[in-house]
JSON list of C-alpha atoms in Angstrom, two decimals:
[
{"chain": "A", "resi": 1, "resn": "MET", "atom": "CA", "xyz": [28.45, 103.19, 167.09]},
{"chain": "A", "resi": 2, "resn": "ASN", "atom": "CA", "xyz": [30.92, 106.08, 167.94]},
{"chain": "A", "resi": 3, "resn": "ILE", "atom": "CA", "xyz": [33.25, 106.10, 171.58]},
{"chain": "A", "resi": 4, "resn": "THR", "atom": "CA", "xyz": [34.38, 109.98, 173.04]},
{"chain": "A", "resi": 5, "resn": "ILE", "atom": "CA", "xyz": [37.34, 110.17, 175.21]},
{"chain": "A", "resi": 6, "resn": "ASP", "atom": "CA", "xyz": [38.48, 113.05, 176.79]},
{"chain": "A", "resi": 7, "resn": "LYS", "atom": "CA", "xyz": [41.64, 112.79, 179.66]},
{"chain": "A", "resi": 8, "resn": "ASN", "atom": "CA", "xyz": [42.11, 115.47, 182.77]},
{"chain": "A", "resi": 9, "resn": "GLN", "atom": "CA", "xyz": [44.89, 115.72, 184.21]},
{"chain": "A", "resi": 10, "resn": "ARG", "atom": "CA", "xyz": [44.42, 116.45, 188.48]},
{"chain": "A", "resi": 11, "resn": "ASP", "atom": "CA", "xyz": [47.10, 116.38, 190.17]},
{"chain": "A", "resi": 12, "resn": "GLU", "atom": "CA", "xyz": [49.35, 113.29, 189.49]},
{"chain": "A", "resi": 13, "resn": "GLU", "atom": "CA", "xyz": [46.06, 111.64, 188.07]},
{"chain": "A", "resi": 14, "resn": "ILE", "atom": "CA", "xyz": [45.31, 111.34, 184.94]},
{"chain": "A", "resi": 15, "resn": "VAL", "atom": "CA", "xyz": [40.95, 110.79, 184.04]},
{"chain": "A", "resi": 16, "resn": "VAL", "atom": "CA", "xyz": [40.04, 109.45, 181.62]},
{"chain": "A", "resi": 17, "resn": "LEU", "atom": "CA", "xyz": [35.54, 109.94, 180.72]},
{"chain": "A", "resi": 18, "resn": "VAL", "atom": "CA", "xyz": [34.69, 107.94, 178.14]},
{"chain": "A", "resi": 19, "resn": "ALA", "atom": "CA", "xyz": [31.50, 107.83, 176.31]},
{"chain": "A", "resi": 20, "resn": "GLY", "atom": "CA", "xyz": [29.35, 105.24, 173.92]},
{"chain": "A", "resi": 21, "resn": "GLU", "atom": "CA", "xyz": [29.65, 102.23, 173.78]},
{"chain": "A", "resi": 22, "resn": "ILE", "atom": "CA", "xyz": [33.13, 99.77, 173.87]},
{"chain": "A", "resi": 23, "resn": "ASP", "atom": "CA", "xyz": [32.93, 96.78, 172.17]},
{"chain": "A", "resi": 24, "resn": "ALA", "atom": "CA", "xyz": [34.97, 95.34, 169.46]},
{"chain": "A", "resi": 25, "resn": "TYR", "atom": "CA", "xyz": [35.33, 97.84, 167.25]},
{"chain": "A", "resi": 26, "resn": "THR", "atom": "CA", "xyz": [35.54, 100.91, 169.91]},
{"chain": "A", "resi": 27, "resn": "ALA", "atom": "CA", "xyz": [38.02, 98.62, 171.72]},
{"chain": "A", "resi": 28, "resn": "PRO", "atom": "CA", "xyz": [41.10, 99.33, 169.84]},
{"chain": "A", "resi": 29, "resn": "LYS", "atom": "CA", "xyz": [41.03, 102.76, 170.63]},
{"chain": "A", "resi": 30, "resn": "LEU", "atom": "CA", "xyz": [40.28, 103.22, 173.68]},
{"chain": "A", "resi": 31, "resn": "ARG", "atom": "CA", "xyz": [43.29, 100.47, 173.76]},
{"chain": "A", "resi": 32, "resn": "GLU", "atom": "CA", "xyz": [45.34, 103.10, 172.35]},
{"chain": "A", "resi": 33, "resn": "GLU", "atom": "CA", "xyz": [44.71, 105.77, 174.59]},
{"chain": "A", "resi": 34, "resn": "LEU", "atom": "CA", "xyz": [45.02, 104.31, 177.47]},
{"chain": "A", "resi": 35, "resn": "LEU", "atom": "CA", "xyz": [48.10, 102.21, 176.76]},
{"chain": "A", "resi": 36, "resn": "SER", "atom": "CA", "xyz": [49.79, 105.47, 175.31]},
{"chain": "A", "resi": 37, "resn": "LEU", "atom": "CA", "xyz": [49.05, 107.64, 179.20]},
{"chain": "A", "resi": 38, "resn": "ALA", "atom": "CA", "xyz": [50.37, 104.71, 180.40]},
{"chain": "A", "resi": 39, "resn": "GLU", "atom": "CA", "xyz": [53.44, 104.06, 178.49]},
{"chain": "A", "resi": 40, "resn": "ALA", "atom": "CA", "xyz": [54.08, 108.40, 178.97]},
{"chain": "A", "resi": 41, "resn": "GLY", "atom": "CA", "xyz": [54.99, 106.84, 182.68]},
{"chain": "A", "resi": 42, "resn": "ASN", "atom": "CA", "xyz": [51.22, 108.37, 184.43]},
{"chain": "A", "resi": 43, "resn": "LYS", "atom": "CA", "xyz": [50.59, 105.58, 187.30]},
{"chain": "A", "resi": 44, "resn": "SER", "atom": "CA", "xyz": [47.01, 107.07, 188.14]},
{"chain": "A", "resi": 45, "resn": "ILE", "atom": "CA", "xyz": [44.68, 106.35, 185.37]},
{"chain": "A", "resi": 46, "resn": "THR", "atom": "CA", "xyz": [41.35, 106.73, 186.81]},
{"chain": "A", "resi": 47, "resn": "VAL", "atom": "CA", "xyz": [38.38, 105.75, 184.12]},
{"chain": "A", "resi": 48, "resn": "ASN", "atom": "CA", "xyz": [35.22, 107.51, 184.08]},
{"chain": "A", "resi": 49, "resn": "LEU", "atom": "CA", "xyz": [32.42, 104.79, 182.49]},
{"chain": "A", "resi": 50, "resn": "GLN", "atom": "CA", "xyz": [29.21, 107.20, 183.47]},
{"chain": "A", "resi": 51, "resn": "GLU", "atom": "CA", "xyz": [28.81, 107.91, 179.88]},
{"chain": "A", "resi": 52, "resn": "VAL", "atom": "CA", "xyz": [29.43, 104.53, 178.64]},
{"chain": "A", "resi": 53, "resn": "SER", "atom": "CA", "xyz": [26.37, 102.35, 177.10]},
{"chain": "A", "resi": 54, "resn": "TYR", "atom": "CA", "xyz": [27.85, 98.87, 176.48]},
{"chain": "A", "resi": 55, "resn": "LEU", "atom": "CA", "xyz": [30.95, 96.85, 177.60]},
{"chain": "A", "resi": 56, "resn": "ASP", "atom": "CA", "xyz": [31.87, 93.65, 175.74]},
{"chain": "A", "resi": 57, "resn": "SER", "atom": "CA", "xyz": [34.90, 91.49, 176.41]},
{"chain": "A", "resi": 58, "resn": "THR", "atom": "CA", "xyz": [36.76, 93.07, 174.05]},
{"chain": "A", "resi": 59, "resn": "GLY", "atom": "CA", "xyz": [36.47, 96.17, 176.52]},
{"chain": "A", "resi": 60, "resn": "LEU", "atom": "CA", "xyz": [37.21, 93.85, 179.09]},
{"chain": "A", "resi": 61, "resn": "GLY", "atom": "CA", "xyz": [40.58, 92.99, 178.43]},
{"chain": "A", "resi": 62, "resn": "VAL", "atom": "CA", "xyz": [41.13, 96.30, 177.86]},
{"chain": "A", "resi": 63, "resn": "PHE", "atom": "CA", "xyz": [40.98, 97.15, 181.02]},
{"chain": "A", "resi": 64, "resn": "VAL", "atom": "CA", "xyz": [42.88, 93.22, 182.26]},
{"chain": "A", "resi": 65, "resn": "GLY", "atom": "CA", "xyz": [45.40, 94.90, 179.69]},
{"chain": "A", "resi": 66, "resn": "ILE", "atom": "CA", "xyz": [46.22, 98.23, 181.03]},
{"chain": "A", "resi": 67, "resn": "PHE", "atom": "CA", "xyz": [45.49, 97.32, 184.57]},
{"chain": "A", "resi": 68, "resn": "LYS", "atom": "CA", "xyz": [48.22, 94.93, 184.37]},
{"chain": "A", "resi": 69, "resn": "GLN", "atom": "CA", "xyz": [51.38, 97.29, 182.71]},
{"chain": "A", "resi": 70, "resn": "LEU", "atom": "CA", "xyz": [49.98, 99.72, 185.13]},
{"chain": "A", "resi": 71, "resn": "LYS", "atom": "CA", "xyz": [50.43, 97.35, 188.06]},
{"chain": "A", "resi": 72, "resn": "ALA", "atom": "CA", "xyz": [53.78, 95.73, 186.67]},
{"chain": "A", "resi": 73, "resn": "ASN", "atom": "CA", "xyz": [54.98, 100.02, 186.91]},
{"chain": "A", "resi": 74, "resn": "GLY", "atom": "CA", "xyz": [54.03, 100.23, 190.42]},
{"chain": "A", "resi": 75, "resn": "GLY", "atom": "CA", "xyz": [51.04, 102.28, 189.78]},
{"chain": "A", "resi": 76, "resn": "GLU", "atom": "CA", "xyz": [47.00, 102.15, 189.26]},
{"chain": "A", "resi": 77, "resn": "LEU", "atom": "CA", "xyz": [43.88, 101.45, 187.42]},
{"chain": "A", "resi": 78, "resn": "ARG", "atom": "CA", "xyz": [41.08, 103.17, 188.72]},
{"chain": "A", "resi": 79, "resn": "LEU", "atom": "CA", "xyz": [37.51, 102.79, 187.01]},
{"chain": "A", "resi": 80, "resn": "ILE", "atom": "CA", "xyz": [34.43, 104.64, 188.25]},
{"chain": "A", "resi": 81, "resn": "HIS", "atom": "CA", "xyz": [30.74, 105.77, 187.65]},
{"chain": "A", "resi": 82, "resn": "LEU", "atom": "CA", "xyz": [30.03, 102.38, 186.70]},
{"chain": "A", "resi": 83, "resn": "SER", "atom": "CA", "xyz": [26.43, 101.49, 185.84]},
{"chain": "A", "resi": 84, "resn": "ASP", "atom": "CA", "xyz": [24.57, 98.25, 187.26]},
{"chain": "A", "resi": 85, "resn": "ARG", "atom": "CA", "xyz": [25.18, 96.54, 184.26]},
{"chain": "A", "resi": 86, "resn": "ILE", "atom": "CA", "xyz": [28.71, 97.02, 183.83]},
{"chain": "A", "resi": 87, "resn": "LYS", "atom": "CA", "xyz": [29.86, 96.53, 187.09]},
{"chain": "A", "resi": 88, "resn": "ARG", "atom": "CA", "xyz": [27.75, 93.98, 186.52]},
{"chain": "A", "resi": 89, "resn": "LEU", "atom": "CA", "xyz": [30.15, 92.54, 184.38]},
{"chain": "A", "resi": 90, "resn": "PHE", "atom": "CA", "xyz": [33.16, 93.03, 186.25]},
{"chain": "A", "resi": 91, "resn": "GLU", "atom": "CA", "xyz": [31.87, 90.80, 189.28]},
{"chain": "A", "resi": 92, "resn": "ILE", "atom": "CA", "xyz": [30.73, 87.86, 187.46]},
{"chain": "A", "resi": 93, "resn": "THR", "atom": "CA", "xyz": [34.26, 87.21, 185.83]},
{"chain": "A", "resi": 94, "resn": "GLY", "atom": "CA", "xyz": [35.48, 88.19, 189.19]},
{"chain": "A", "resi": 95, "resn": "LEU", "atom": "CA", "xyz": [37.86, 91.76, 188.12]},
{"chain": "A", "resi": 96, "resn": "SER", "atom": "CA", "xyz": [35.67, 93.53, 190.09]},
{"chain": "A", "resi": 97, "resn": "ASN", "atom": "CA", "xyz": [37.63, 91.50, 193.35]},
{"chain": "A", "resi": 98, "resn": "VAL", "atom": "CA", "xyz": [40.84, 92.55, 191.61]},
{"chain": "A", "resi": 99, "resn": "MET", "atom": "CA", "xyz": [40.64, 95.81, 190.57]},
{"chain": "A", "resi": 100, "resn": "ASN", "atom": "CA", "xyz": [40.00, 98.86, 192.07]},
{"chain": "A", "resi": 101, "resn": "ILE", "atom": "CA", "xyz": [35.88, 99.41, 190.34]},
{"chain": "A", "resi": 102, "resn": "SER", "atom": "CA", "xyz": [33.21, 101.56, 191.69]},
{"chain": "A", "resi": 103, "resn": "SER", "atom": "CA", "xyz": [29.71, 102.82, 191.42]},
{"chain": "A", "resi": 104, "resn": "THR", "atom": "CA", "xyz": [30.97, 106.30, 192.58]},
{"chain": "A", "resi": 105, "resn": "THR", "atom": "CA", "xyz": [34.33, 108.38, 192.51]},
{"chain": "A", "resi": 106, "resn": "GLU", "atom": "CA", "xyz": [34.89, 108.69, 196.84]},
{"chain": "A", "resi": 107, "resn": "GLU", "atom": "CA", "xyz": [34.60, 104.86, 196.30]},
{"chain": "A", "resi": 108, "resn": "GLY", "atom": "CA", "xyz": [37.06, 104.22, 193.50]},
{"chain": "A", "resi": 109, "resn": "ARG", "atom": "CA", "xyz": [39.67, 106.43, 194.96]},
{"chain": "A", "resi": 110, "resn": "GLN", "atom": "CA", "xyz": [40.36, 104.85, 198.36]}
]
């Protein structure tokens, strides 16, 4: 399965729309895209996962890495529009207690 990644600038925030499956094959592409945004000095990155049908531990690792990098530089990572299934993965791992994760845009912007 392929992954598509679209980026849009919204005020001082980058919104990244991801579609497809995030797994061992597609995670490196996502990591590269998010890392380039973080290294370009973007302090606030919001990732919309509404069109993501599958996420494995490799994908979780991508988000943890970007989260750590942004936080170390005073930035923030938001994950929005997670399906119940994907949100559950973040809850099981305890990441939902650390990261800004939401099923809706408004909750994710708090």
